[in-house]
Amino acid sequence: YWLSVPADASNPDSVVVSVLNVSAVLGSQAVLPCKSYRMVWTQDRLNDRQRVVHWDVYSKYYGGNKVERLCDMYSAGDQRVYSSYNQGRIFMPQNAFADGNFSLVIKDVAESDEGTYSCNLHHHYCHLYETVKIQLDITKKAEEASEYWDGEKPVIVALEGSTVTLPCVNRNHIWTERHSEEEQQVVHWDRQPPGVPHDRADRLIDLYASGERRSYGPLFIRQKMNITDTAFALGDFSLRISQLESADEGTYSCHLHHHYCGLHERRIYQVFVTEPVREKKVVNLTTHNIAPAVDPNVVRGHNVINVIIPESRVHFFQQLGYVLATLLLFIVFLIIVVLVTRKRRQRAYKIFLCHTFSRKDVNLKEFTVDTTDLAQYRSEDIRLDYKNNILKEKAEQARGFPAKNIDLDK
């Protein structure tokens, strides 16, 4: 199946992606088509006439609502003025394509020159287009001459009879420098084995429009896969794979780059290899001593056995390692949070104790003193083994005085 997204001609960075499934027979030759007959992908000898600038004007002075071509200029030719009235009166700099200055100079400005001018830059080879619009108003008062921006385009108010310059400057190298576009084209093929992501694809072939070719990988792969030498002349960059094997399965991608124009196209192919259908033959069981004849149409297998270890298990363990590492980091982070919290609590408790024992604002007026502690002991020795009940009662009376509130301030 195909999935195509057309490139936008106005956007030089647009990308075209195509996907195609290809099934081939084991041992046969497969051709992965990658064709583009647009001029930008083929060689072109008319490099000097691919860049052009022309000025147009939209004026209502004569009552018509039409756009008139004033002049144009190619990168390798002289500028051309369309009206005899404007000959020698309007012109662009001769070194416009070298300096990137395509401004239009108008001498002896008249009322008929009033209108909206457009500077159009075209690059036919790269399919690029740029337009700059400027509005020109004519006045007969010198104090009214000015330049301002109306929100969409610059507006120039020029004095009648003066010389005015309508600016149009673009110094991008694509409009100024004269490169050899053919040397900026390159095509390369990549291959992704099953289970390998696209960022780890293997480079197969690099082919430059200048004639340089680079092949990668082992020798037997370089001999199996090939692109014709007339690829850029015909626009056919198809990849031919001879003697297909099961190891050739995977995702192939064709990349077309044009560094000068900033264009890129990509086509993707899924290649599946199947074994050829073998014909069934009836064997005569009575002739046991005669071996069956060898069928030349039957494709014999290779003596070399390719053992391919599936990468899905490795991918699973890799993902599992990521999960375990994340879980371990979370546990370590949780332990650190618990230790920090406990340390802060112990520090707060110590500060609280120090603050409590250092307080000195004790109210001595409400301090209660037990008088029994201040009573003087009598000289007589009160023993626990009393001789009679009278001595026992005296001892209890001496220790049983009630508590009094004593004001220590007095």
mmCIF file of N, CA and C in Angstrom, residues 201-270:
data_model
loop_
_atom_site.group_PDB
_atom_site.id
_atom_site.type_symbol
_atom_site.label_atom_id
_atom_site.label_comp_id
_atom_site.label_asym_id
_atom_site.label_seq_id
_atom_site.Cartn_x
_atom_site.Cartn_y
_atom_site.Cartn_z
ATOM 1 N N ALA A 201 19.534 2.635 11.618
ATOM 2 C CA ALA A 201 19.524 1.984 10.310
ATOM 3 C C ALA A 201 20.927 1.952 9.722
ATOM 4 N N ASP A 202 21.168 0.959 8.869
ATOM 5 C CA ASP A 202 22.462 0.789 8.207
ATOM 6 C C ASP A 202 22.449 1.519 6.871
ATOM 7 N N ARG A 203 23.497 2.287 6.603
ATOM 8 C CA ARG A 203 23.628 2.969 5.320
ATOM 9 C C ARG A 203 24.120 1.974 4.270
ATOM 10 N N LEU A 204 23.451 1.934 3.118
ATOM 11 C CA LEU A 204 23.801 1.015 2.047
ATOM 12 C C LEU A 204 24.602 1.704 0.950
ATOM 13 N N ILE A 205 24.025 2.777 0.367
ATOM 14 C CA ILE A 205 24.634 3.424 -0.795
ATOM 15 C C ILE A 205 24.437 4.936 -0.682
ATOM 16 N N ASP A 206 25.476 5.686 -1.068
ATOM 17 C CA ASP A 206 25.399 7.126 -1.292
ATOM 18 C C ASP A 206 25.762 7.386 -2.747
ATOM 19 N N LEU A 207 24.912 8.141 -3.439
ATOM 20 C CA LEU A 207 25.158 8.458 -4.843
ATOM 21 C C LEU A 207 24.981 9.961 -5.029
ATOM 22 N N TYR A 208 26.035 10.632 -5.500
ATOM 23 C CA TYR A 208 26.008 12.071 -5.729
ATOM 24 C C TYR A 208 25.830 12.356 -7.216
ATOM 25 N N ALA A 209 25.204 13.492 -7.498
ATOM 26 C CA ALA A 209 24.981 13.861 -8.892
ATOM 27 C C ALA A 209 26.283 14.177 -9.607
ATOM 28 N N SER A 210 27.315 14.508 -8.858
ATOM 29 C CA SER A 210 28.614 14.792 -9.478
ATOM 30 C C SER A 210 29.314 13.531 -9.976
ATOM 31 N N GLY A 211 28.776 12.352 -9.622
ATOM 32 C CA GLY A 211 29.356 11.088 -10.070
ATOM 33 C C GLY A 211 29.980 10.269 -8.971
ATOM 34 N N GLU A 212 30.141 10.827 -7.789
ATOM 35 C CA GLU A 212 30.749 10.083 -6.685
ATOM 36 C C GLU A 212 29.758 9.062 -6.136
ATOM 37 N N ARG A 213 30.249 7.884 -5.811
ATOM 38 C CA ARG A 213 29.432 6.796 -5.280
ATOM 39 C C ARG A 213 30.144 6.167 -4.088
ATOM 40 N N ARG A 214 29.377 5.872 -3.051
ATOM 41 C CA ARG A 214 29.911 5.229 -1.857
ATOM 42 C C ARG A 214 29.003 4.072 -1.469
ATOM 43 N N SER A 215 29.623 2.920 -1.244
ATOM 44 C CA SER A 215 28.893 1.736 -0.797
ATOM 45 C C SER A 215 29.418 1.332 0.570
ATOM 46 N N TYR A 216 28.529 0.862 1.418
ATOM 47 C CA TYR A 216 28.871 0.534 2.794
ATOM 48 C C TYR A 216 28.564 -0.943 3.068
ATOM 49 N N GLY A 217 29.146 -1.446 4.149
ATOM 50 C CA GLY A 217 28.880 -2.809 4.567
ATOM 51 C C GLY A 217 29.873 -3.796 3.971
ATOM 52 N N PRO A 218 29.656 -5.087 4.227
ATOM 53 C CA PRO A 218 30.558 -6.116 3.688
ATOM 54 C C PRO A 218 30.529 -6.156 2.167
ATOM 55 N N LEU A 219 31.500 -6.859 1.601
ATOM 56 C CA LEU A 219 31.642 -6.901 0.151
ATOM 57 C C LEU A 219 30.449 -7.577 -0.513
ATOM 58 N N PHE A 220 29.936 -8.663 0.071
ATOM 59 C CA PHE A 220 28.836 -9.373 -0.584
ATOM 60 C C PHE A 220 27.565 -8.517 -0.612
ATOM 61 N N ILE A 221 27.408 -7.616 0.371
ATOM 62 C CA ILE A 221 26.252 -6.722 0.346
ATOM 63 C C ILE A 221 26.439 -5.655 -0.726
ATOM 64 N N ARG A 222 27.657 -5.133 -0.866
ATOM 65 C CA ARG A 222 27.908 -4.121 -1.889
ATOM 66 C C ARG A 222 27.729 -4.682 -3.292
ATOM 67 N N GLN A 223 27.979 -5.977 -3.461
ATOM 68 C CA GLN A 223 27.799 -6.590 -4.782
ATOM 69 C C GLN A 223 26.339 -6.911 -5.067
ATOM 70 N N LYS A 224 25.554 -7.121 -4.025
ATOM 71 C CA LYS A 224 24.147 -7.480 -4.225
ATOM 72 C C LYS A 224 23.274 -6.278 -4.545
ATOM 73 N N MET A 225 23.580 -5.126 -3.940
ATOM 74 C CA MET A 225 22.704 -3.964 -4.045
ATOM 75 C C MET A 225 23.366 -2.903 -4.911
ATOM 76 N N ASN A 226 22.593 -2.348 -5.845
ATOM 77 C CA ASN A 226 23.191 -1.450 -6.822
ATOM 78 C C ASN A 226 22.151 -0.461 -7.319
ATOM 79 N N ILE A 227 22.655 0.725 -7.725
ATOM 80 C CA ILE A 227 21.866 1.758 -8.395
ATOM 81 C C ILE A 227 22.567 2.071 -9.714
ATOM 82 N N THR A 228 21.817 2.297 -10.757
ATOM 83 C CA THR A 228 22.407 2.547 -12.070
ATOM 84 C C THR A 228 23.169 3.868 -12.076
ATOM 85 N N ASP A 229 24.170 3.959 -12.945
ATOM 86 C CA ASP A 229 24.976 5.178 -13.057
ATOM 87 C C ASP A 229 24.202 6.319 -13.693
ATOM 88 N N THR A 230 23.137 6.012 -14.403
ATOM 89 C CA THR A 230 22.329 7.052 -15.066
ATOM 90 C C THR A 230 21.155 7.479 -14.201
ATOM 91 N N ALA A 231 21.285 7.332 -12.874
ATOM 92 C CA ALA A 231 20.162 7.616 -11.986
ATOM 93 C C ALA A 231 19.739 9.077 -12.074
ATOM 94 N N PHE A 232 20.686 10.003 -12.006
ATOM 95 C CA PHE A 232 20.339 11.424 -12.015
ATOM 96 C C PHE A 232 19.983 11.913 -13.409
ATOM 97 N N ALA A 233 20.459 11.249 -14.419
ATOM 98 C CA ALA A 233 20.091 11.654 -15.772
ATOM 99 C C ALA A 233 18.653 11.258 -16.094
ATOM 100 N N LEU A 234 18.230 10.093 -15.593
ATOM 101 C CA LEU A 234 16.881 9.599 -15.866
ATOM 102 C C LEU A 234 15.909 9.856 -14.723
ATOM 103 N N GLY A 235 16.424 10.211 -13.566
ATOM 104 C CA GLY A 235 15.550 10.378 -12.402
ATOM 105 C C GLY A 235 15.097 9.058 -11.823
ATOM 106 N N ASP A 236 15.822 7.972 -12.099
ATOM 107 C CA ASP A 236 15.465 6.639 -11.616
ATOM 108 C C ASP A 236 16.525 6.190 -10.612
ATOM 109 N N PHE A 237 16.148 6.185 -9.323
ATOM 110 C CA PHE A 237 17.073 5.826 -8.248
ATOM 111 C C PHE A 237 16.706 4.478 -7.628
ATOM 112 N N SER A 238 16.109 3.604 -8.413
ATOM 113 C CA SER A 238 15.653 2.317 -7.905
ATOM 114 C C SER A 238 16.828 1.475 -7.423
ATOM 115 N N LEU A 239 16.600 0.715 -6.350
ATOM 116 C CA LEU A 239 17.617 -0.168 -5.775
ATOM 117 C C LEU A 239 17.330 -1.590 -6.207
ATOM 118 N N ARG A 240 18.349 -2.237 -6.780
ATOM 119 C CA ARG A 240 18.216 -3.614 -7.244
ATOM 120 C C ARG A 240 18.971 -4.537 -6.304
ATOM 121 N N ILE A 241 18.252 -5.532 -5.780
ATOM 122 C CA ILE A 241 18.836 -6.496 -4.841
ATOM 123 C C ILE A 241 18.807 -7.857 -5.526
ATOM 124 N N SER A 242 19.963 -8.423 -5.768
ATOM 125 C CA SER A 242 20.058 -9.726 -6.435
ATOM 126 C C SER A 242 20.251 -10.822 -5.399
ATOM 127 N N GLN A 243 19.822 -12.042 -5.771
ATOM 128 C CA GLN A 243 19.965 -13.233 -4.923
ATOM 129 C C GLN A 243 19.421 -12.976 -3.514
ATOM 130 N N LEU A 244 18.118 -12.758 -3.483
ATOM 131 C CA LEU A 244 17.458 -12.450 -2.212
ATOM 132 C C LEU A 244 17.585 -13.605 -1.231
ATOM 133 N N GLU A 245 17.775 -13.268 0.024
ATOM 134 C CA GLU A 245 17.812 -14.223 1.117
ATOM 135 C C GLU A 245 16.890 -13.742 2.227
ATOM 136 N N SER A 246 16.642 -14.636 3.175
ATOM 137 C CA SER A 246 15.788 -14.264 4.302
ATOM 138 C C SER A 246 16.403 -13.144 5.125
ATOM 139 N N ALA A 247 17.728 -13.073 5.137
ATOM 140 C CA ALA A 247 18.399 -12.011 5.897
ATOM 141 C C ALA A 247 18.224 -10.646 5.271
ATOM 142 N N ASP A 248 17.714 -10.572 4.035
ATOM 143 C CA ASP A 248 17.514 -9.288 3.371
ATOM 144 C C ASP A 248 16.202 -8.634 3.756
ATOM 145 N N GLU A 249 15.388 -9.283 4.554
ATOM 146 C CA GLU A 249 14.124 -8.677 4.982
ATOM 147 C C GLU A 249 14.392 -7.460 5.864
ATOM 148 N N GLY A 250 13.480 -6.535 5.809
ATOM 149 C CA GLY A 250 13.603 -5.342 6.639
ATOM 150 C C GLY A 250 12.912 -4.159 5.996
ATOM 151 N N THR A 251 13.221 -2.982 6.521
ATOM 152 C CA THR A 251 12.646 -1.730 6.038
ATOM 153 C C THR A 251 13.723 -0.959 5.285
ATOM 154 N N TYR A 252 13.471 -0.678 4.023
ATOM 155 C CA TYR A 252 14.392 0.074 3.180
ATOM 156 C C TYR A 252 13.811 1.469 2.952
ATOM 157 N N SER A 253 14.693 2.456 2.957
ATOM 158 C CA SER A 253 14.249 3.838 2.753
ATOM 159 C C SER A 253 15.164 4.523 1.754
ATOM 160 N N CYS A 254 14.542 5.223 0.806
ATOM 161 C CA CYS A 254 15.241 5.984 -0.228
ATOM 162 C C CYS A 254 15.121 7.466 0.113
ATOM 163 N N HIS A 255 16.242 8.140 0.251
ATOM 164 C CA HIS A 255 16.271 9.554 0.629
ATOM 165 C C HIS A 255 16.843 10.371 -0.516
ATOM 166 N N LEU A 256 16.108 11.377 -0.941
ATOM 167 C CA LEU A 256 16.550 12.309 -1.977
ATOM 168 C C LEU A 256 16.790 13.663 -1.322
ATOM 169 N N HIS A 257 18.023 14.146 -1.395
ATOM 170 C CA HIS A 257 18.393 15.420 -0.790
ATOM 171 C C HIS A 257 18.859 16.383 -1.874
ATOM 172 N N HIS A 258 18.446 17.630 -1.741
ATOM 173 C CA HIS A 258 18.966 18.706 -2.573
ATOM 174 C C HIS A 258 19.404 19.812 -1.619
ATOM 175 N N HIS A 259 20.721 19.850 -1.332
ATOM 176 C CA HIS A 259 21.231 20.768 -0.323
ATOM 177 C C HIS A 259 21.100 22.229 -0.767
ATOM 178 N N TYR A 260 21.192 22.498 -2.050
ATOM 179 C CA TYR A 260 21.119 23.875 -2.536
ATOM 180 C C TYR A 260 19.717 24.443 -2.366
ATOM 181 N N CYS A 261 18.722 23.643 -2.679
ATOM 182 C CA CYS A 261 17.336 24.113 -2.583
ATOM 183 C C CYS A 261 16.700 23.815 -1.235
ATOM 184 N N GLY A 262 17.357 23.004 -0.415
ATOM 185 C CA GLY A 262 16.773 22.673 0.880
ATOM 186 C C GLY A 262 15.593 21.737 0.784
ATOM 187 N N LEU A 263 15.582 20.836 -0.215
ATOM 188 C CA LEU A 263 14.472 19.898 -0.399
ATOM 189 C C LEU A 263 14.875 18.505 0.059
ATOM 190 N N HIS A 264 13.875 17.735 0.492
ATOM 191 C CA HIS A 264 14.117 16.370 0.971
ATOM 192 C C HIS A 264 12.874 15.535 0.725
ATOM 193 N N GLU A 265 13.069 14.391 0.104
ATOM 194 C CA GLU A 265 11.983 13.433 -0.103
ATOM 195 C C GLU A 265 12.429 12.072 0.425
ATOM 196 N N ARG A 266 11.474 11.310 0.949
ATOM 197 C CA ARG A 266 11.786 9.998 1.515
ATOM 198 C C ARG A 266 10.698 9.008 1.096
ATOM 199 N N ARG A 267 11.147 7.813 0.695
ATOM 200 C CA ARG A 267 10.233 6.727 0.346
ATOM 201 C C ARG A 267 10.641 5.498 1.142
ATOM 202 N N ILE A 268 9.661 4.806 1.705
ATOM 203 C CA ILE A 268 9.914 3.690 2.615
ATOM 204 C C ILE A 268 9.308 2.425 2.022
ATOM 205 N N TYR A 269 10.037 1.301 2.144
ATOM 206 C CA TYR A 269 9.594 0.014 1.605
ATOM 207 C C TYR A 269 9.782 -1.061 2.674
ATOM 208 N N GLN A 270 8.761 -1.901 2.821
ATOM 209 C CA GLN A 270 8.833 -3.083 3.676
ATOM 210 C C GLN A 270 9.052 -4.299 2.777
#
